[in-house]
Rosetta silent file (secondary structure, phi, psi, omega in degrees, C-alpha in Angstrom):
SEQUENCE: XXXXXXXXXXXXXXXXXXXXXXXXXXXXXXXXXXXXXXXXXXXXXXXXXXXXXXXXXXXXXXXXXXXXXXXXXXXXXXXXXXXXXXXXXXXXXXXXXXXXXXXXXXXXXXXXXXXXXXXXXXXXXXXXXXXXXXXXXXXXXXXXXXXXXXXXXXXXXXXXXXXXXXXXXXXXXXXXXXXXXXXXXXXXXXXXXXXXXXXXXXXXXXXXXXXXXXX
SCORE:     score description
SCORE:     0.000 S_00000001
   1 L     0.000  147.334 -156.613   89.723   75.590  122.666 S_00000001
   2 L   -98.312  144.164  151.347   87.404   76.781  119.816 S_00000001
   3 L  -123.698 -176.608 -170.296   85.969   80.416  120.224 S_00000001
   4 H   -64.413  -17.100 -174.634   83.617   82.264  118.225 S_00000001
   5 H   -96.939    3.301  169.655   86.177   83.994  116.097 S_00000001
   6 H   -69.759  -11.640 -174.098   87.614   80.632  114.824 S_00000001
   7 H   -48.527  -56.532  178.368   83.694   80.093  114.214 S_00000001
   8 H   -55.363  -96.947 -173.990   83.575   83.161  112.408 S_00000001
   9 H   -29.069  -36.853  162.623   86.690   82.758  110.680 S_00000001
  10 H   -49.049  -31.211 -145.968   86.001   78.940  109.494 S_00000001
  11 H  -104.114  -27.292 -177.525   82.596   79.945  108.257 S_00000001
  12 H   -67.422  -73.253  168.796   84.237   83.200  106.022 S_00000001
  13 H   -12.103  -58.687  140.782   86.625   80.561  104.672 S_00000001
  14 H    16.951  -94.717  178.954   84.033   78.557  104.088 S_00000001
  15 H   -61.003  -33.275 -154.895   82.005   80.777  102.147 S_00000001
  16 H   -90.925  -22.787  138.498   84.467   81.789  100.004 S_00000001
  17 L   -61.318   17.091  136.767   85.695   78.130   98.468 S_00000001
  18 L   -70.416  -59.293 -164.798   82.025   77.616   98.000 S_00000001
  19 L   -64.700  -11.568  170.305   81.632   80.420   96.299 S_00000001
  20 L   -83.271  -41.171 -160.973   84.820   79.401   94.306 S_00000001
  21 L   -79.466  -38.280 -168.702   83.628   76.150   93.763 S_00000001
  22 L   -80.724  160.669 -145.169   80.089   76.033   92.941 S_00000001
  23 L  -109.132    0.551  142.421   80.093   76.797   89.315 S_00000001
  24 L  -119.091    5.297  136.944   78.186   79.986   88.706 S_00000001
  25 L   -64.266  -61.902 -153.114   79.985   82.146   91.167 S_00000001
  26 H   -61.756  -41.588  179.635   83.050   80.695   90.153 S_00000001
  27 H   -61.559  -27.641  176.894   81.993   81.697   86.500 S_00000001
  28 H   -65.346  -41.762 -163.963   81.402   85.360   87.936 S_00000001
  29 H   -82.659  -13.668 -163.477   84.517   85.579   89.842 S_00000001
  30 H   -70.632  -39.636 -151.378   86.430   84.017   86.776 S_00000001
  31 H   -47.671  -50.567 -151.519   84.110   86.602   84.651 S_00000001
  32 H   -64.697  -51.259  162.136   85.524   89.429   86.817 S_00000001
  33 H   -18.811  -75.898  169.814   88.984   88.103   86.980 S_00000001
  34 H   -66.725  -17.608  163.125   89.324   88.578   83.010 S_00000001
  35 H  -106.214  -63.292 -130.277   87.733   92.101   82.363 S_00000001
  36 L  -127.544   73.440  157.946   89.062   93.771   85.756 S_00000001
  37 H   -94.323  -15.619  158.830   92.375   91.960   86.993 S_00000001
  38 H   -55.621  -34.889  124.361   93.895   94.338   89.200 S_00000001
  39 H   -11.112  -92.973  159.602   90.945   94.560   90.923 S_00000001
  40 H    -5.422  -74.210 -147.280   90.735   90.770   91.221 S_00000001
  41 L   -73.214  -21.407 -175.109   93.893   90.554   92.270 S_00000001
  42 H   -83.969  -25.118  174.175   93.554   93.571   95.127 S_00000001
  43 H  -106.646   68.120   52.902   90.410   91.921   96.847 S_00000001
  44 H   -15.155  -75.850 -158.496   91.798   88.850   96.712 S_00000001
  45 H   -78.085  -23.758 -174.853   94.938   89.194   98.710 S_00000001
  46 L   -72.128  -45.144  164.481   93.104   92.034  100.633 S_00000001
  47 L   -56.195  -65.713 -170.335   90.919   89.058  101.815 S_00000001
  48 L   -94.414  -16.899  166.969   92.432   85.910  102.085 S_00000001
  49 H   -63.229  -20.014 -170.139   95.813   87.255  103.065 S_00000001
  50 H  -120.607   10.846  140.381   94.843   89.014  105.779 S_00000001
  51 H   -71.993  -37.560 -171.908   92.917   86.162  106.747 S_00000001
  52 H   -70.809  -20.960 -169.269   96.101   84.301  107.102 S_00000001
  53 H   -76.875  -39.902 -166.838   97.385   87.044  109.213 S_00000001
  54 H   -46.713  -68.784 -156.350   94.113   86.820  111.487 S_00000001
  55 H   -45.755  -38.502 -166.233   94.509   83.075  111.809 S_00000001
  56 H   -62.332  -45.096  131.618   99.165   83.666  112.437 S_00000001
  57 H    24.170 -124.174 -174.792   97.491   85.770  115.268 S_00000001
  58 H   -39.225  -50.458 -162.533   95.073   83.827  116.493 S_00000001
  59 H   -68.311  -31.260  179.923   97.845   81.029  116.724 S_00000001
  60 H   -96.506  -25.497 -161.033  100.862   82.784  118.961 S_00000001
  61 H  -105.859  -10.136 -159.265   98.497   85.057  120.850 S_00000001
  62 L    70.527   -4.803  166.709   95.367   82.789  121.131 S_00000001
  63 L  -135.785  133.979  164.655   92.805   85.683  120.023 S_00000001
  64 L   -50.427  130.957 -166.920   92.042   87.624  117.118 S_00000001
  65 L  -134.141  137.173  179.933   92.904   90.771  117.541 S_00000001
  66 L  -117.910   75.236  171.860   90.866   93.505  115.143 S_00000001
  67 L   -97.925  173.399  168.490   91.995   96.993  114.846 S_00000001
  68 L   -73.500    6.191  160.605   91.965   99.522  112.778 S_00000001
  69 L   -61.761  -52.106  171.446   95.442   98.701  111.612 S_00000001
  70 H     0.429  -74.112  173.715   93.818   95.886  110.038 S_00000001
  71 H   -65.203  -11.806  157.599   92.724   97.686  107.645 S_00000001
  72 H   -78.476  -15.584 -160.343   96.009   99.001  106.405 S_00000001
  73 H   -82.131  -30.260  158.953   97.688   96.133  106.312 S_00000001
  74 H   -48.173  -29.149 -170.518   94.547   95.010  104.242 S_00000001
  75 H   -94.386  -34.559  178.931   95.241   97.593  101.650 S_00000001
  76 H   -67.821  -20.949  162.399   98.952   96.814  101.407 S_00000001
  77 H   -67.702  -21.940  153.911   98.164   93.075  100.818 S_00000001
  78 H   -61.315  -38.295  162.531   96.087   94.371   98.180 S_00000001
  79 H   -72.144  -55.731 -165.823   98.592   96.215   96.474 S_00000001
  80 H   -74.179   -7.218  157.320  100.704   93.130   96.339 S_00000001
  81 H   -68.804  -14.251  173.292   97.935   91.169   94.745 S_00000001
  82 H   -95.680    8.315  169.045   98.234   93.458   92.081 S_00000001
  83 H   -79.862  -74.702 -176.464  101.697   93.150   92.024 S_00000001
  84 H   -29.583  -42.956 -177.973  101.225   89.319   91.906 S_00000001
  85 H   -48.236  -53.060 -165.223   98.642   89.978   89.117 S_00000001
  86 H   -86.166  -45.425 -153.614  101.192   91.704   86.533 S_00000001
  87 H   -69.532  -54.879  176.598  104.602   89.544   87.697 S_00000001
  88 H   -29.886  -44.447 -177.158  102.792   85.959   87.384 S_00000001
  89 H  -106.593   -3.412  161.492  102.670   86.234   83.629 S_00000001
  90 H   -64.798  -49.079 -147.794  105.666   88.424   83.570 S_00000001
  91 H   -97.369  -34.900 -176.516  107.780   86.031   85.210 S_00000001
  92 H   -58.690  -70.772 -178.434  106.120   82.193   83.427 S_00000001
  93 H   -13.511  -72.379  173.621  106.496   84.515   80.018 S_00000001
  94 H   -46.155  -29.687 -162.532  109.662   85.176   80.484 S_00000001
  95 H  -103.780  -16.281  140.353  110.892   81.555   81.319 S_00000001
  96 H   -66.018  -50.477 -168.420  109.387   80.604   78.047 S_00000001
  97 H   -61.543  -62.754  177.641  111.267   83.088   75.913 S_00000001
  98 H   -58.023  -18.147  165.196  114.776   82.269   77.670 S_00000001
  99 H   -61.905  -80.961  172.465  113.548   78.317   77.002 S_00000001
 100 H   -23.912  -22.580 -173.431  112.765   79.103   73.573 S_00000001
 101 H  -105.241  -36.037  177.057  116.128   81.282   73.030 S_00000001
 102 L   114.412   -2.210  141.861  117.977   78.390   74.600 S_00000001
 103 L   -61.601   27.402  149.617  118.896   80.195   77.558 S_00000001
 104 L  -173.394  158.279  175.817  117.740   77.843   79.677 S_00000001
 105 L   -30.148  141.005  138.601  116.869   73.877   79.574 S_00000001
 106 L    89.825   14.432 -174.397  113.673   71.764   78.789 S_00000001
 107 L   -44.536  154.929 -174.113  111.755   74.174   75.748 S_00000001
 108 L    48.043    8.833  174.602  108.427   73.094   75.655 S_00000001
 109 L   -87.407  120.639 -174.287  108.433   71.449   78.285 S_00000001
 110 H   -86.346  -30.186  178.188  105.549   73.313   80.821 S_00000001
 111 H   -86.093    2.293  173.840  106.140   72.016   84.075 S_00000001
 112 H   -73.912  -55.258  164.369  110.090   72.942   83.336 S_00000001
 113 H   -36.518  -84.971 -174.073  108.507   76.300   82.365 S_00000001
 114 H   -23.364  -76.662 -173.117  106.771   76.543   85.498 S_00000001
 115 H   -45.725  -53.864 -169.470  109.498   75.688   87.828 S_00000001
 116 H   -58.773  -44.438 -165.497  112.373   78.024   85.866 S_00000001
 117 H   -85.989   -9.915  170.619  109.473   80.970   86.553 S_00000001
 118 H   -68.761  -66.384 -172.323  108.535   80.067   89.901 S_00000001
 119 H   -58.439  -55.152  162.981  112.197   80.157   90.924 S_00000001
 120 H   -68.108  -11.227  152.247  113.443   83.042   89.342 S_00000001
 121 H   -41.949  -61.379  166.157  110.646   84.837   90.419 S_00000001
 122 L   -62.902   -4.353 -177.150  111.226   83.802   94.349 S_00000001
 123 L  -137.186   21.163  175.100  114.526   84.583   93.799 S_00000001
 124 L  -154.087 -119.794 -149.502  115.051   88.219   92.068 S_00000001
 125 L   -34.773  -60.466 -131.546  110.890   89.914   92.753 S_00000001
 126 H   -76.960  -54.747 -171.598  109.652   88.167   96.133 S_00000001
 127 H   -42.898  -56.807  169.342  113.001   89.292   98.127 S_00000001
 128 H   -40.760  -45.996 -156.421  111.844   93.079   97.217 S_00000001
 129 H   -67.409  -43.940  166.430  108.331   92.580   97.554 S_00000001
 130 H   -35.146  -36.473 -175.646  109.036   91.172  101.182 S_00000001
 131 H   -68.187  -46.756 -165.025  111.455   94.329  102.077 S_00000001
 132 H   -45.745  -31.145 -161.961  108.170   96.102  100.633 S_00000001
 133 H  -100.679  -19.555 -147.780  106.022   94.403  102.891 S_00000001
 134 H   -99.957  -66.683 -174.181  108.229   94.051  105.629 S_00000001
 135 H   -41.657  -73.054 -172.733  108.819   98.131  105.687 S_00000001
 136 H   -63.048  -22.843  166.846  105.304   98.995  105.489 S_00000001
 137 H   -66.485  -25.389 -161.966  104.316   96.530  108.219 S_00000001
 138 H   -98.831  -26.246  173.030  106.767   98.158  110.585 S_00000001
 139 H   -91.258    7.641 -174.424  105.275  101.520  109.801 S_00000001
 140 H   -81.456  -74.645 -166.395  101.732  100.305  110.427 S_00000001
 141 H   -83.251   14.820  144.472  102.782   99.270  113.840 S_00000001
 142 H   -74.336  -57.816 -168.819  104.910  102.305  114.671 S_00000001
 143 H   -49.652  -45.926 -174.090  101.598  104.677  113.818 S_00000001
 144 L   -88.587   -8.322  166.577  100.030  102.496  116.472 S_00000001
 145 L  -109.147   33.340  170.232  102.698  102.591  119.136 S_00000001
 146 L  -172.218   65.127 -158.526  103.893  105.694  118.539 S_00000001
 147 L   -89.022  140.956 -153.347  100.765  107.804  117.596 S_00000001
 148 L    94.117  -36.607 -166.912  102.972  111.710  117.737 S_00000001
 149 L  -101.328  155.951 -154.346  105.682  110.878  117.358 S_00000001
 150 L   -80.290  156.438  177.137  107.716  111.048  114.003 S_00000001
 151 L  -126.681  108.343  167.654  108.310  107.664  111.789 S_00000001
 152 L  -132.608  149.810 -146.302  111.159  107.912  109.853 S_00000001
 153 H   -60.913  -39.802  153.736  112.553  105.091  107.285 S_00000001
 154 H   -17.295  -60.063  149.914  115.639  104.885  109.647 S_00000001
 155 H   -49.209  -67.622 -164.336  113.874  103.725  112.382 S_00000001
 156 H   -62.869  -13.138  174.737  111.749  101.421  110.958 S_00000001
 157 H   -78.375  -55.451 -177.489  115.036  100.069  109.030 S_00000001
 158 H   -76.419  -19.022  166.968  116.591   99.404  112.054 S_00000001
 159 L   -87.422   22.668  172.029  114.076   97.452  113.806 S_00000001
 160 L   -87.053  172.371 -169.320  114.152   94.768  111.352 S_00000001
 161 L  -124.112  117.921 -167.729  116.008   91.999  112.570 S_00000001
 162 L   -93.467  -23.668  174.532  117.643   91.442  108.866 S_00000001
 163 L   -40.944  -62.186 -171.367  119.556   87.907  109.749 S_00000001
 164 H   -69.261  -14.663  178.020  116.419   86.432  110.522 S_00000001
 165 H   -58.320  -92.638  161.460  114.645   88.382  107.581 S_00000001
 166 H    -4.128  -73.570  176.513  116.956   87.197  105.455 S_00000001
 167 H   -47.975  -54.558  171.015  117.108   83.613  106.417 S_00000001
 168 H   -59.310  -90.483 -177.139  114.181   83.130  107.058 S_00000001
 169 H   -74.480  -25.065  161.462  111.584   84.739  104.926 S_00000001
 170 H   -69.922  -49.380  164.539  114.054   85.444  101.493 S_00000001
 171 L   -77.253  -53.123 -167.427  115.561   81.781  101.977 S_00000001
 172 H   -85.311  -48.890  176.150  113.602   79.097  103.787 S_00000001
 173 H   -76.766  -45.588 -174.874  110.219   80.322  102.759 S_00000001
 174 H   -63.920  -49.280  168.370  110.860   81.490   99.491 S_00000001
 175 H   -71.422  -36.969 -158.159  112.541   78.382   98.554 S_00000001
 176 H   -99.074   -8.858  177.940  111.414   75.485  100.244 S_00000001
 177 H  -117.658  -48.832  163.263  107.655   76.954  100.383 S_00000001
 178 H   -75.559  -21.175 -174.726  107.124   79.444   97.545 S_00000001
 179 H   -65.970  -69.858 -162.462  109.256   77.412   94.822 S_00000001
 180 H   -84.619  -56.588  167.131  107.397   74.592   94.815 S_00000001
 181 H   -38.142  -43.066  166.599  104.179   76.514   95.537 S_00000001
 182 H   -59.799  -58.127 -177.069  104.391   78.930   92.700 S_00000001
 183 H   -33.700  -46.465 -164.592  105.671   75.961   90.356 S_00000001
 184 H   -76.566  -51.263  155.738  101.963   74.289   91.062 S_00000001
 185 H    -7.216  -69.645 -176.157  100.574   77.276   90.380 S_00000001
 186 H   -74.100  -31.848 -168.642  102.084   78.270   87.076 S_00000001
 187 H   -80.974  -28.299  162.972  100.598   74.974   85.805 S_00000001
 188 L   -40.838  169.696 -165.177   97.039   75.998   86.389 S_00000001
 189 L   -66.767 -175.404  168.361   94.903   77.980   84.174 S_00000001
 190 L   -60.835  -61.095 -148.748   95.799   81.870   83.969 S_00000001
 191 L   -67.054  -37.678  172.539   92.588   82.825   85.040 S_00000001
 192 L   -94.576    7.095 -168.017   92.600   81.171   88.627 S_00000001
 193 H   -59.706  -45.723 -178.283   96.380   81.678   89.019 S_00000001
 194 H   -86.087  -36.288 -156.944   96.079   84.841   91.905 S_00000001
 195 H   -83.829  -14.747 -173.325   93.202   83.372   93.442 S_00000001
 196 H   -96.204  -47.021  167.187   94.937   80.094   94.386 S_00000001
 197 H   -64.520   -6.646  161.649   98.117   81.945   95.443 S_00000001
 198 H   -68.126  -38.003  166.887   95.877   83.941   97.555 S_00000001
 199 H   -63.850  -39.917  157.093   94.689   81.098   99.293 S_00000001
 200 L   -70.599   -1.145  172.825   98.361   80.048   99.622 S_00000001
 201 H   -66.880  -50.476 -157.100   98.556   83.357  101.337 S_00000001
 202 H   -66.665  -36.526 -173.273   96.359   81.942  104.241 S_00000001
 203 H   -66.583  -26.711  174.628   99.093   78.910  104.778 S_00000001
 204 H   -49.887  -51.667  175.036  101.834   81.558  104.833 S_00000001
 205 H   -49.628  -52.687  157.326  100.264   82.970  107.221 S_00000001
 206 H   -58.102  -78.069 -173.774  100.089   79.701  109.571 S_00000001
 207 H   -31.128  -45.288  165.190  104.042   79.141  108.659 S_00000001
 208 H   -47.827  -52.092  170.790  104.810   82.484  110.037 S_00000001
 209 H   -24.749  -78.931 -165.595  103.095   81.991  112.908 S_00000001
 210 L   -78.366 -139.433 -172.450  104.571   78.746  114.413 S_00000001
 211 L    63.267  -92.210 -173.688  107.734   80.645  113.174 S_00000001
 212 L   -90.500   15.435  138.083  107.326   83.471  115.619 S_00000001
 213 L   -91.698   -5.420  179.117  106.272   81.252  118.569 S_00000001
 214 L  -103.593   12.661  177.911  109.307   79.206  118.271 S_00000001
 215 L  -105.918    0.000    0.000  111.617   82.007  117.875 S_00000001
């Protein structure tokens, strides 16, 4: 059954591939992109990631639920777009220069490129960035069930469930969803690179989701 905040949510969505798409926005946000990317990259992911979070939500509980936790978990998705910002040309870079040295297959080849920097990326950075994300998620929702009482890294260490961590979000999703996603990615222009993995933020968000209603 539809309620007002998929209305709401649909209509944000919306706006914001319009505003990608019609072609003097898109030159502003490109504009912006290229003198300020850390910036860029932090309201991005501050946005459409924690749209995807709304919708992962919306999907196991059946309502949007809008606290002020929200908003941290908005600024740590923000930080990791600017993490995404500097690794994306860290990690493509790199997977020329080891092509190029002949440590690894396919030189000059770009969608070879892509794919070697997609992968080692997803497979040495994402597993951290995940702990990163994982850790700070757990102290977001300690602070709110357990406002007095102390939060220490111990605790919040121990309520991970690391099998499924592991399995799950380091293995299935990073390879069989991030791999190929990133890969697609890398072949796009520079300039639009975060904002389309930002977007792929919102499906992540879904994946999790049906995830944690079937577990």
């Amino acid at each position: 059954m539809i309620k007002k905040g998929d209305v709401v949510w649909g209509g944000t969505l919306l706006l914001i591939v319009l505003l990608f798409l019609i072609p003097d926005s898109r030159s502003v946000i490109i504009a912006l992109t290229e003198s300020s990317p850390y910036i860029s990259g932090f309201v991005k992911f501050a946005i459409l990631a924690t749209m995807g979070d709304l919708m992962g939500n919306r999907i196991v509980t059946g309502t949007y639920v809008v606290t002020a936790d929200v908003f941290w978990r908005m600024i740590v998705w923000g930080v990791i777009g600017c993490m995404v910002t500097l690794v994306f040309p860290v990690y493509m870079g790199g997977a020329s220069v080891a092509q190029d040295g002949g440590l690894l297959p396919f030189a000059g080849v770009k969608p070879m490129q892509a794919f070697f920097g997609s992968a080692i990326m997803n497979l040495t950075f994402a597993p951290a960035m995940n702990t990163f994300h994982r850790v700070l998620d757990g102290v977001i929702s300690a602070r709110a069930e357990n406002r007095g009482q102390a939060i220490t890294l111990r605790k919040i260490l121990a309520g991970i469930d690391w099998q499924h961590f592991v399995v799950f979000n380091w293995l299935k999703v990073g390879i069989f969803f991030w791999i190929p996603v990133h890969t697609i990615v890398f072949l796009l222009p520079g300039n639009i690179q975060v904002m389309v993995a930002a977007f792929s933020s919102i499906a992540l968000g879904i994946i999790l989701s049906f995830a944690a209603r079937k577990q």
